[in-house]
Structures are given as structure tokens and as C-alpha cells.
XYZ file of C-alpha atoms in Angstrom:
609
model
C 26.275 19.445 18.603
C 24.877 22.913 17.904
C 24.496 23.845 14.244
C 23.807 27.233 12.648
C 21.655 27.284 9.543
C 23.050 30.622 8.406
C 26.653 29.385 8.631
C 25.867 26.155 6.778
C 23.989 27.964 4.004
C 27.260 29.085 2.399
C 28.654 25.550 2.205
C 25.308 24.193 1.030
C 25.186 26.783 -1.742
C 28.711 25.976 -2.877
C 27.925 22.269 -2.771
C 24.796 22.758 -4.873
C 26.818 24.698 -7.475
C 29.257 21.790 -7.793
C 26.335 19.349 -8.057
C 24.761 21.379 -10.862
C 28.039 21.417 -12.773
C 28.457 17.649 -12.395
C 24.909 17.061 -13.612
C 25.152 19.425 -16.592
C 25.070 18.156 -20.173
C 28.016 20.238 -21.368
C 30.967 18.944 -23.327
C 33.330 16.959 -21.107
C 36.251 19.349 -21.617
C 34.113 22.344 -20.701
C 32.667 20.509 -17.704
C 36.154 19.645 -16.421
C 37.224 23.289 -16.693
C 34.146 24.478 -14.817
C 34.624 21.873 -12.078
C 38.243 22.897 -11.586
C 37.372 26.614 -11.398
C 34.447 25.951 -9.059
C 36.542 23.797 -6.712
C 39.273 26.450 -6.515
C 36.699 29.197 -5.910
C 35.023 27.126 -3.194
C 38.339 26.578 -1.431
C 39.183 30.300 -1.505
C 35.728 31.320 -0.233
C 35.912 28.891 2.688
C 39.449 29.987 3.521
C 38.296 33.623 3.568
C 35.412 32.680 5.876
C 37.823 30.884 8.230
C 40.155 33.901 8.141
C 37.344 36.249 9.226
C 36.306 33.861 11.992
C 39.869 33.602 13.310
C 40.250 37.397 13.208
C 37.094 37.932 15.271
C 38.172 35.306 17.798
C 41.699 36.712 18.161
C 40.327 40.224 18.692
C 38.543 38.913 21.783
C 41.974 38.394 23.335
C 42.670 42.128 23.232
C 39.205 42.998 24.531
C 39.527 40.557 27.443
C 43.045 41.791 28.206
C 41.856 45.398 28.402
C 38.945 44.318 30.602
C 41.173 42.459 33.091
C 43.820 45.174 33.433
C 44.647 46.083 37.022
C 46.796 48.835 38.486
C 49.830 46.504 38.471
C 49.242 45.047 34.967
C 49.939 46.575 31.548
C 49.198 45.556 27.974
C 51.859 46.236 25.305
C 50.944 46.239 21.597
C 54.028 46.227 19.342
C 54.748 46.735 15.667
C 57.555 47.805 13.333
C 56.783 50.893 11.279
C 57.917 51.068 7.672
C 61.470 52.330 7.359
C 61.658 56.113 7.259
C 63.630 57.542 4.346
C 65.880 60.526 5.068
C 64.412 63.855 4.003
C 65.953 67.199 3.128
C 64.198 70.517 2.828
C 66.153 71.229 -0.366
C 67.515 68.141 -2.037
C 69.398 67.518 -5.254
C 68.083 64.872 -7.585
C 71.371 62.967 -7.291
C 70.913 62.780 -3.497
C 67.484 61.208 -3.824
C 68.877 57.838 -4.942
C 70.648 55.215 -2.838
C 69.099 56.096 0.512
C 68.892 53.628 3.385
C 65.810 53.770 5.567
C 65.880 54.213 9.336
C 64.167 51.643 11.564
C 61.653 52.586 14.225
C 59.653 50.311 16.510
C 56.346 51.360 18.116
C 55.217 50.023 21.515
C 51.830 51.200 22.815
C 51.516 50.611 26.579
C 47.958 50.373 27.927
C 47.381 50.736 31.679
C 44.445 51.364 33.991
C 44.975 53.526 37.121
C 43.492 52.254 40.343
C 41.680 55.511 41.196
C 40.130 56.176 37.768
C 37.799 54.206 35.503
C 39.625 55.015 32.316
C 42.466 53.710 30.169
C 45.840 55.400 29.722
C 47.841 54.901 26.515
C 51.543 55.777 26.221
C 53.515 55.191 23.013
C 57.256 54.461 23.144
C 59.229 54.797 19.902
C 62.628 53.081 19.596
C 64.645 54.759 16.810
C 67.616 53.099 15.084
C 69.957 54.377 12.427
C 70.459 50.794 11.334
C 69.455 47.424 12.805
C 68.191 43.998 11.817
C 64.476 43.416 12.401
C 64.799 39.950 13.929
C 64.027 38.170 17.199
C 67.398 39.245 18.671
C 66.495 42.934 18.305
C 62.876 42.466 19.444
C 63.991 40.711 22.635
C 66.380 43.576 23.385
C 63.589 46.139 22.757
C 61.138 44.351 25.082
C 63.805 44.025 27.756
C 64.706 47.743 27.540
C 61.053 48.823 27.497
C 60.126 46.805 30.590
C 63.150 48.193 32.445
C 62.076 51.745 31.558
C 58.478 51.100 32.673
C 59.610 49.516 35.951
C 61.778 52.535 36.819
C 58.993 55.019 36.039
C 56.226 52.913 37.659
C 57.624 50.619 40.385
C 54.162 49.225 41.186
C 53.922 47.459 37.791
C 54.648 43.732 38.147
C 52.827 42.014 35.262
C 52.675 42.569 31.513
C 50.688 41.235 28.571
C 52.110 41.324 25.041
C 50.413 41.477 21.651
C 51.746 41.818 18.091
C 51.234 40.568 14.557
C 52.590 37.277 13.266
C 55.769 38.617 11.639
C 58.794 36.344 11.792
C 60.654 38.597 14.236
C 57.831 38.112 16.789
C 56.336 34.708 16.032
C 59.277 32.334 16.460
C 60.528 29.691 18.895
C 63.485 31.654 20.212
C 61.690 34.859 21.225
C 58.646 33.220 22.839
C 60.738 30.852 24.957
C 63.286 33.543 25.889
C 60.597 35.902 27.217
C 60.182 33.645 30.235
C 63.601 34.862 31.441
C 62.855 38.569 31.019
C 61.599 39.010 34.607
C 65.092 38.271 35.912
C 66.419 41.465 34.320
C 63.341 43.728 34.510
C 61.310 42.687 37.576
C 58.166 42.393 35.417
C 56.747 38.957 34.645
C 54.498 38.045 31.738
C 51.054 37.471 33.206
C 50.179 33.730 33.389
C 46.568 34.368 32.340
C 44.890 32.417 29.571
C 47.299 34.130 27.191
C 50.381 36.172 28.100
C 51.355 36.779 24.456
C 48.681 37.080 21.744
C 49.249 37.148 18.002
C 46.645 38.846 15.860
C 45.361 37.489 12.571
C 47.013 39.012 9.460
C 45.570 42.437 8.559
C 43.881 42.661 11.984
C 44.773 43.644 15.535
C 47.448 46.354 15.111
C 44.995 49.246 15.111
C 46.543 50.948 18.171
C 50.029 51.112 16.632
C 48.856 51.953 13.122
C 46.837 54.932 14.348
C 49.826 56.420 16.189
C 52.280 55.842 13.321
C 50.270 58.021 10.942
C 50.423 61.239 13.043
C 54.106 60.573 13.797
C 54.922 60.489 10.090
C 52.845 63.607 9.494
C 54.708 65.494 12.214
C 58.107 64.583 10.743
C 57.095 65.605 7.217
C 55.673 68.932 8.367
C 58.826 69.654 10.354
C 60.906 69.008 7.240
C 58.671 71.322 5.171
C 59.435 74.067 7.696
C 63.068 74.077 6.528
C 64.682 71.253 8.536
C 66.589 68.158 7.425
C 65.770 64.683 8.796
C 68.948 62.665 8.167
C 69.365 60.503 11.276
C 67.470 58.913 14.145
C 68.591 61.785 16.383
C 66.893 64.243 13.994
C 63.685 62.217 14.200
C 63.792 62.270 17.996
C 64.368 66.019 18.000
C 61.410 66.437 15.652
C 59.073 64.388 17.844
C 60.172 66.355 20.907
C 59.764 69.791 19.284
C 56.443 68.830 17.643
C 55.101 66.372 20.245
C 52.309 63.894 19.610
C 50.047 63.446 22.610
C 51.139 60.532 24.779
C 54.221 59.728 22.697
C 57.943 59.664 23.580
C 61.021 58.488 21.649
C 64.628 57.430 22.198
C 67.572 56.732 19.886
C 68.985 53.297 20.651
C 71.848 51.072 19.601
C 72.213 47.335 19.820
C 75.524 45.521 19.978
C 75.278 42.150 18.321
C 77.489 39.355 19.613
C 78.196 35.814 18.522
C 75.914 34.545 21.285
C 72.388 33.773 20.118
C 69.228 32.529 21.817
C 69.152 28.728 21.764
C 65.872 26.827 22.184
C 64.769 23.337 21.225
C 62.380 23.496 18.307
C 58.626 23.171 18.978
C 56.850 21.003 16.344
C 54.230 22.846 14.244
C 54.986 26.114 16.036
C 53.430 28.190 13.241
C 49.942 26.891 14.102
C 50.004 28.312 17.679
C 48.986 31.939 18.224
C 48.424 32.295 21.983
C 50.972 31.580 24.713
C 50.851 31.509 28.503
C 54.039 31.501 30.597
C 53.441 29.139 33.496
C 55.814 27.985 36.194
C 56.247 24.480 34.796
C 56.261 25.250 31.113
C 54.897 27.099 28.095
C 51.215 26.536 27.331
C 50.124 27.135 23.742
C 46.789 27.478 21.916
C 46.001 27.425 18.222
C 43.187 29.934 18.828
C 42.290 32.134 21.762
C 40.292 30.473 24.554
C 39.742 27.267 22.571
C 40.544 24.084 24.477
C 42.982 23.432 27.311
C 46.088 24.161 25.247
C 49.318 22.204 24.866
C 51.934 22.373 27.634
C 55.644 22.136 26.827
C 57.923 21.870 29.859
C 60.776 24.321 30.256
C 63.132 21.396 30.749
C 62.195 20.102 27.300
C 62.753 23.499 25.692
C 66.219 23.950 27.271
C 66.186 27.758 26.909
C 69.586 29.484 26.821
C 69.408 33.290 26.767
C 72.728 35.185 26.802
C 72.873 38.168 29.134
C 74.742 40.148 26.471
C 71.497 40.902 24.592
C 70.941 44.477 25.685
C 69.696 47.698 24.174
C 71.042 51.051 25.269
C 70.412 54.663 24.279
C 72.977 56.177 21.937
C 73.724 58.896 24.533
C 72.200 60.072 27.786
C 70.641 63.011 25.939
C 68.746 60.682 23.554
C 66.722 58.746 26.122
C 62.936 58.756 26.553
C 61.577 62.009 27.903
C 58.734 62.193 30.408
C 55.300 62.416 28.844
C 51.727 62.424 30.096
C 49.703 59.439 28.846
C 46.634 59.891 26.701
C 43.396 59.109 28.559
C 40.668 57.030 26.938
C 37.116 56.727 28.223
C 35.857 53.198 27.651
C 32.343 52.405 26.489
C 31.751 49.200 28.430
C 28.793 46.864 28.434
C 27.559 48.188 31.752
C 28.526 51.807 31.177
C 26.148 54.438 29.954
C 25.527 54.017 26.256
C 25.762 56.771 23.729
C 22.346 57.523 22.312
C 21.994 57.315 18.565
C 20.707 60.582 17.159
C 21.037 60.798 13.399
C 20.654 64.576 13.446
C 23.489 65.353 15.900
C 25.827 62.328 15.639
C 28.773 62.954 13.334
C 30.436 59.525 13.487
C 28.791 56.124 13.752
C 30.544 52.833 14.456
C 30.734 50.831 11.224
C 30.956 47.476 13.018
C 28.019 45.205 12.226
C 25.690 45.026 15.211
C 26.896 48.156 17.058
C 24.701 51.172 17.838
C 27.290 53.630 19.223
C 27.751 57.082 17.716
C 30.171 59.869 18.629
C 30.611 63.610 18.307
C 34.309 63.529 17.354
C 36.669 61.274 15.437
C 39.016 60.586 18.370
C 36.180 59.108 20.422
C 35.265 56.852 17.500
C 38.878 55.636 17.187
C 39.096 54.891 20.905
C 35.828 52.963 20.719
C 37.118 50.866 17.793
C 40.425 50.199 19.565
C 39.231 49.361 23.071
C 35.430 49.543 23.335
C 32.603 47.017 23.094
C 30.260 46.731 20.142
C 26.802 46.473 21.699
C 24.043 44.656 19.805
C 21.612 46.953 18.069
C 17.845 46.869 18.563
C 15.197 47.482 15.932
C 14.128 50.857 17.323
C 17.753 52.110 17.269
C 18.530 51.137 13.686
C 19.616 53.781 11.256
C 17.690 54.457 8.051
C 20.206 52.507 5.955
C 20.001 49.441 8.222
C 16.213 49.477 8.023
C 16.375 49.716 4.234
C 18.761 46.759 4.094
C 16.515 44.592 6.273
C 13.479 45.539 4.215
C 15.327 44.747 0.985
C 16.314 41.288 2.265
C 12.792 40.549 3.502
C 11.236 41.567 0.197
C 13.533 39.750 -2.176
C 13.874 36.631 -0.030
C 10.237 35.833 -0.779
C 10.697 36.039 -4.557
C 11.308 32.933 -6.676
C 12.486 32.842 -10.257
C 10.654 29.630 -11.104
C 7.805 27.780 -9.465
C 9.248 24.425 -10.508
C 11.980 23.032 -8.348
C 15.011 22.237 -10.497
C 15.876 18.595 -10.807
C 18.997 17.581 -8.968
C 21.177 14.635 -9.875
C 21.187 11.578 -7.670
C 24.565 12.542 -6.198
C 23.355 15.974 -5.057
C 21.798 14.669 -1.846
C 24.940 12.845 -0.848
C 27.019 15.935 -1.673
C 24.810 18.130 0.511
C 25.058 15.617 3.367
C 28.837 15.481 3.108
C 29.073 19.259 2.988
C 26.848 19.574 6.071
C 28.949 17.037 7.933
C 32.115 18.906 7.012
C 30.706 22.227 8.216
C 29.781 20.730 11.591
C 33.293 19.397 12.190
C 35.042 21.125 15.087
C 38.118 23.198 14.271
C 37.164 24.040 10.675
C 38.465 27.623 11.043
C 41.822 26.768 12.642
C 44.922 27.548 10.654
C 46.339 24.420 9.060
C 50.033 23.568 9.564
C 52.342 24.458 6.732
C 53.160 21.190 5.048
C 55.482 20.446 2.170
C 54.018 21.064 -1.281
C 53.030 18.273 -3.670
C 55.753 17.386 -6.150
C 54.985 17.758 -9.829
C 54.888 14.603 -11.915
C 57.542 13.979 -14.562
C 54.926 14.593 -17.245
C 54.168 18.072 -15.858
C 57.833 18.983 -15.359
C 58.817 17.944 -18.875
C 55.945 19.995 -20.326
C 56.888 23.096 -18.331
C 60.571 22.749 -19.214
C 59.692 22.408 -22.893
C 57.547 25.570 -22.801
C 60.347 27.398 -20.990
C 63.014 26.287 -23.495
C 60.832 27.238 -26.479
C 60.366 30.714 -25.013
C 64.130 31.127 -24.559
C 64.914 29.923 -28.094
C 62.287 31.926 -29.958
C 62.079 34.950 -27.672
C 58.291 34.567 -27.498
C 57.944 33.570 -23.868
C 54.650 32.187 -22.634
C 53.226 33.773 -19.498
C 52.121 31.725 -16.470
C 48.462 32.518 -17.174
C 48.707 31.252 -20.747
C 50.599 28.084 -19.744
C 48.073 27.337 -16.994
C 45.219 27.650 -19.506
C 47.026 25.575 -22.161
C 47.557 22.697 -19.729
C 43.805 22.136 -19.610
C 43.519 21.646 -23.392
C 46.894 20.009 -24.085
C 46.642 16.612 -25.779
C 48.966 13.846 -26.843
C 49.520 12.916 -30.484
C 46.914 10.172 -30.223
C 44.272 12.723 -29.186
C 44.085 11.759 -25.492
C 44.361 14.280 -22.677
C 47.938 15.086 -21.747
C 47.106 15.931 -18.113
C 44.456 14.864 -15.666
C 42.487 17.424 -13.682
C 44.650 16.737 -10.616
C 47.746 17.748 -12.595
C 46.417 21.142 -13.708
C 48.462 23.943 -12.194
C 47.526 27.431 -11.091
C 49.216 30.573 -12.338
C 51.221 30.920 -9.120
C 52.530 27.354 -9.384
C 53.670 27.847 -12.988
C 55.287 31.158 -12.115
C 57.162 29.585 -9.184
C 58.394 26.704 -11.359
C 59.665 29.065 -14.064
C 61.428 31.142 -11.412
C 63.168 28.121 -9.874
C 64.076 26.683 -13.282
C 65.553 30.002 -14.446
C 67.575 30.309 -11.237
C 68.901 26.764 -11.670
C 69.948 27.466 -15.251
C 71.636 30.700 -14.214
C 73.529 28.822 -11.515
C 74.689 26.259 -14.066
C 75.908 28.982 -16.409
C 77.771 30.673 -13.566
C 79.359 27.373 -12.566
C 80.489 26.756 -16.136
C 82.089 30.204 -16.221
C 83.899 29.446 -12.960
C 85.152 26.163 -14.367
C 86.415 27.966 -17.451
C 88.260 30.437 -15.273
C 89.814 27.576 -13.335
C 91.052 26.111 -16.620
C 92.712 29.439 -17.454
C 90.574 30.107 -20.529
C 92.022 32.909 -22.598
C 90.269 36.239 -22.454
C 90.495 36.590 -26.231
C 88.472 33.439 -26.713
C 85.759 34.773 -24.401
C 85.635 38.041 -26.308
C 85.456 36.189 -29.623
C 82.672 33.990 -28.258
C 80.697 37.017 -27.061
C 81.260 38.741 -30.416
C 79.987 35.710 -32.300
C 77.024 35.410 -29.919
C 76.092 39.052 -30.566
C 76.308 38.445 -34.320
C 74.076 35.406 -34.054
C 71.543 37.387 -32.060
C 71.563 40.120 -34.721
C 71.029 37.526 -37.453
C 68.185 35.913 -35.538
C 66.556 39.308 -35.009
C 66.712 40.040 -38.744
C 65.295 36.605 -39.565
C 62.484 37.126 -37.104
C 61.559 40.353 -38.879
C 61.679 39.031 -42.471
C 60.280 35.548 -41.996
C 59.216 32.779 -39.640
C 61.755 31.279 -37.273
C 62.197 27.662 -36.305
C 60.705 26.155 -34.320
C 57.103 27.195 -34.980
C 55.311 25.975 -31.866
C 51.778 25.829 -30.554
C 50.922 24.574 -27.079
C 54.246 22.733 -26.889
C 53.884 21.112 -30.344
C 56.493 21.622 -33.083
C 54.422 22.530 -36.143
C 57.394 22.047 -38.499
C 57.889 18.448 -37.399
C 54.159 17.742 -37.497
C 53.972 18.943 -41.107
C 57.033 16.966 -42.202
C 55.819 13.762 -40.536
C 52.210 14.333 -41.751
C 51.004 14.100 -38.144
C 48.586 17.049 -38.392
C 45.894 14.681 -39.619
C 45.582 13.363 -36.035
C 44.068 16.685 -34.941
C 40.367 17.325 -35.263
C 38.915 19.982 -37.566
C 37.934 22.084 -34.560
C 41.484 22.009 -33.162
C 42.973 22.850 -36.565
C 40.668 25.861 -36.869
C 41.758 27.116 -33.445
C 45.406 26.692 -34.456
C 44.812 28.605 -37.709
C 43.256 31.466 -35.774
C 46.236 31.457 -33.392
C 48.698 31.943 -36.286
C 46.257 34.313 -38.080
C 46.138 32.085 -41.162
C 43.382 32.975 -43.647
C 40.731 30.283 -43.770
C 37.118 29.789 -44.687
C 34.446 28.545 -42.359
C 33.751 25.686 -44.814
C 37.350 24.472 -45.026
C 37.802 20.771 -44.413
C 40.763 19.060 -42.761
C 42.794 18.816 -45.970
C 42.420 22.528 -46.701
C 43.363 23.465 -43.139
C 46.491 21.265 -43.277
C 47.418 22.964 -46.585
C 47.492 26.326 -44.757
C 50.053 24.979 -42.295
C 52.119 23.440 -45.105
C 52.338 26.812 -46.852
C 53.297 28.501 -43.601
C 56.106 26.038 -42.869
C 57.603 26.618 -46.337
C 58.405 30.176 -45.200
C 60.162 28.947 -42.065
C 63.941 29.123 -41.735
C 64.092 25.318 -41.459
C 62.975 25.011 -45.088
């Protein structure tokens, strides 16, 4: 097995940090906190590394697809743009509120003519006044687009698709139904290594994103010239009057029926990101060009696609208009390279390991979208790259101490385990989404108690504070209340509070419904609400003039602890921290008895006394 020292250095460094923490002589509580933070940070760093690796690998799918394009094959990159809000040249403030956005879908079609060594890009915009962004609509859009392309270019017979992993694209129904699209359009999805590619999140939609921006700018400028954009037809008129190069648009409508796409569910479908439509079945890969893939027979999928799923223009006057595609000159591996001249080059490729430079911004964008990033040589490096290499060479030879720090006995085993983990195949693959771990009864009771105290007193604890308090919470006998495995993150606490609040709201609503069913008098409800408002006013006054029961700290009831003389179980250090929390005046020389006296005086001012 081939190993890379540079790749393993990150894991080795993280493993050494954990070993140093385990071998430190800090207090046990502080050591546990540091270990928990270090383990969470290590997991996030490794997940980010795997994300970058998956993004680079998935981008190769687009590069290979562009490279293998023939005169009869096209590549379609799709994405939904953010809903466009209606605009008026002069608008009242009252008209600004309550708007509903208009949907528009961008499809960039990449083709390569047989007689020219260049790429042609045509953007098709489907405009909707209102539609649902789901797999039903996406299937209708793809079907309509392929029909339009087949009519305009009869020689096209194969298509490749690419999009992000949104739910409207990445789902069982759409992927399986696309195998039937050739029956209606005459264009089949190419059975290459991948007929439909999904990009990694935040990567791969560069072609669509860079056409959406000028489209929005054109619409806004047209509105500033004294025009109103209130419907999809207005947007189409704008894009036709102020055209964007290589872009056409049509206003469409979709008629939804009760018939839906029916497909047998594929287990762990979310982990697959590349699909090939073969004659016998659907072949799937977790990552592009990795392994032989998994084949699912069409007979096992049992695909049922209703013919009623169609998309049609609103009127004959709102169809796509003819447009000339935008030509792109590719910078291939074997093509003539662009020489790097720091004095004349205005734009340099910011990709690590690429030496291309360009005279205009459009050429740079085309290179980033479709070109190759050639490796750079030492004599072609820019001044900044040379400075970086020199900085690394100089400081890599420096050492802070001549003595090698002593490592604990478990450090060697930790490094070996980390190295073995890094060499395991498939470390960067996306893991299947499994069910979350259930909280223990001890954790749930603690969270519910903190939630109830916040509701009763009005001083609600935030998820960050609760997550931090769980690490230092102790039982009355002084033992730890939670183990390190039971510590929760801020997101977990926030999700629990949200679910618990929703459950309580549902219970209250159900009680109100039951009261209505029992024909509860309206006067009694009004009297109850009136009394509740009075009680809230009284509690607000009490909270302003004195302390309010219960006085709590980290889930403990201070009033009960004082009355039962249980404060003596706390250490002097813990009592000092509690005094500082309640801003009680104390001296640094106060003993346990004096600290307990401060709490006794405070409880005497509470409403329970």
C-alpha cells in the first residue's frame, strides 16, 4: 500500500496533541475538558480534510466529461437560482411586504462542435410564477429541455447531467425515472463511467453561478430604467431586451396530477454520488471513478413514470428564442500554454499548482470552469510563491528546544493506531446517515430540569451555558454527574430544547382542544387569562424588588440546600465560584462556614421565606 508522509503528518500531529494532553499533570477535571475539546477539534479537522478530498475528486468528473464530449454528446449543469422578488421602479412601503418570489431554473448546456476545437455554452432559463422545487418539477424541466435541444440539434443523441446534491436532484425517484426520458426526447443519458454526477457541497456549480449573477444584474438595471418586474413574463421580456450572451429564457407552467413517480427504495442512497444508466440496471458509485460500483437491476427498482409529467410554455410567445452560444477556448494539457509574465498578465489562476495567466477576466473564468491546472515549475513561479517556499525552508530547520520532549508510554501506540487509520482505504468517503445516539435518562432529566427552571424564573439558560455546565455538574455526594461520553455539544442541547418546547406546546394545544370539546365557557377562559396576567404582573414586581424562588445554580435549588444544610457537601472552591455567580460579597480568606453564611443571608430575602 502506498503511503504519503505529507498526508499522514496531519493525523500524526493531532495524535501527538492528544498524547500530550493525556500525559499532562493537570487537574483531572481540566484534563477531561481539554481531551473532549481536542477530540471534537480533531474530528472536525479530519472531516474538513475529507470534504476537500471529495470535492477535488468530484471535480474530475466534470473535467473528464468536458474532455470526452463529442459532436453528438452534451453536458448539462443544472441549478435553481434564489427566488426573484418582484420589483417596481416606484414602490410604496406597504407594497414591499408580503411578496412571493418567482422561481427560475438555470441549465447550462456544454457542447463541442465537430469542426472546431472549442467549447460552446448555452444557458436555458426556465421561469415560473409559482412552482414546487421538487423531483417532479425537475424531471419535467429535464424532459422539456432535452426535447428543445433535440428539435434544434437533431444530431444530439447523448447527454451527461451534473448538479448539486439538493433534495430535488439527489433522490431515488428522479435518478431512476431518468432512464425513461429517452422514450419521450430521443436523447439517452450516456452510459459512461457516470451519466449523472453530483458535486460536493459548495463546489461544482461554478458554470451556473457565474451566469446567474449577470442575469440578476440585467433585471435590476432594467427596473432602474423605469420598468416594473412583477411576473415571469416581465423577466423574460427583460432578458430578451437586455440579452446576456449565450442565454435564452422561457416562461413555463407545470400541471401537477395525482400520479407520482414510484420507485423501490435504494438502501443508503444518500452515500452514492455518481450514476451510470446501463441497459441492465443502474450502476452507482460513492465517489467518482473509485471501484467497480454497485449495480441495481431495473427489475428490482420497478420504475413507474407517468406520462402526464410534462412542462409546457405558458403561451407560444413565451418560448425560448434562438440564441448564439458563447464560445470558450480551452487550455488543454497538450495545447499551447499561456506564458506567465508578471509585467503584462492581469489575472493569474489562484489554483495551487497552476501557472496560467490571462489578459482578461472572462478568459480566467473559462479556465476555472473548464480548463486544466498545469503543474508549475520553479522557473515559472511568481514572486509570492518563491517567498512562501523560502519561508517554509527557513523555518522548517528551526527548533524551539534541543531536547526532545518526553512522551508517555501510550504515545507510540497512539501514533501507530493513527497511522494505521490514515492508511485505511475509503477514509474520505461520505459516511451513511445513521440514527443519532439516544440521550440517557440522566441527561434528559437534567436538560428538562434546566428548561423548566428557565420557564419558571424567566432566566433561561442558553445552549452554550448548559453545555459548559454539564462538564462541571456534580451530584450531592460530590461525584461527577455525567461522564465524558454524556457531554453534549451546543447544537445537541439546542435541538433538545427545541423538541421539548414543541412537545410542550403541542400538549397545551391538545388541552385547549379538549376544553373546547367539553364546552368550556368563554367567561371562564377570560377569567383564567385575566388571573394569569395578574400573576405575571405580581411575579414581575417581585423579581424587581427581591429574589424569586427558586434560586438555582447549575440545576441545584439553593433554597432547599440551605434549608437542608446540604451546602456543606460542596468544597470551598465550588462555594467561592457560586458566590461570584450570585455576586455575593466575600473575602479571599473566607472559610466554608463564612461562605455558607452568605447563602443563608441571601435565601432570607427570597420569596419562599
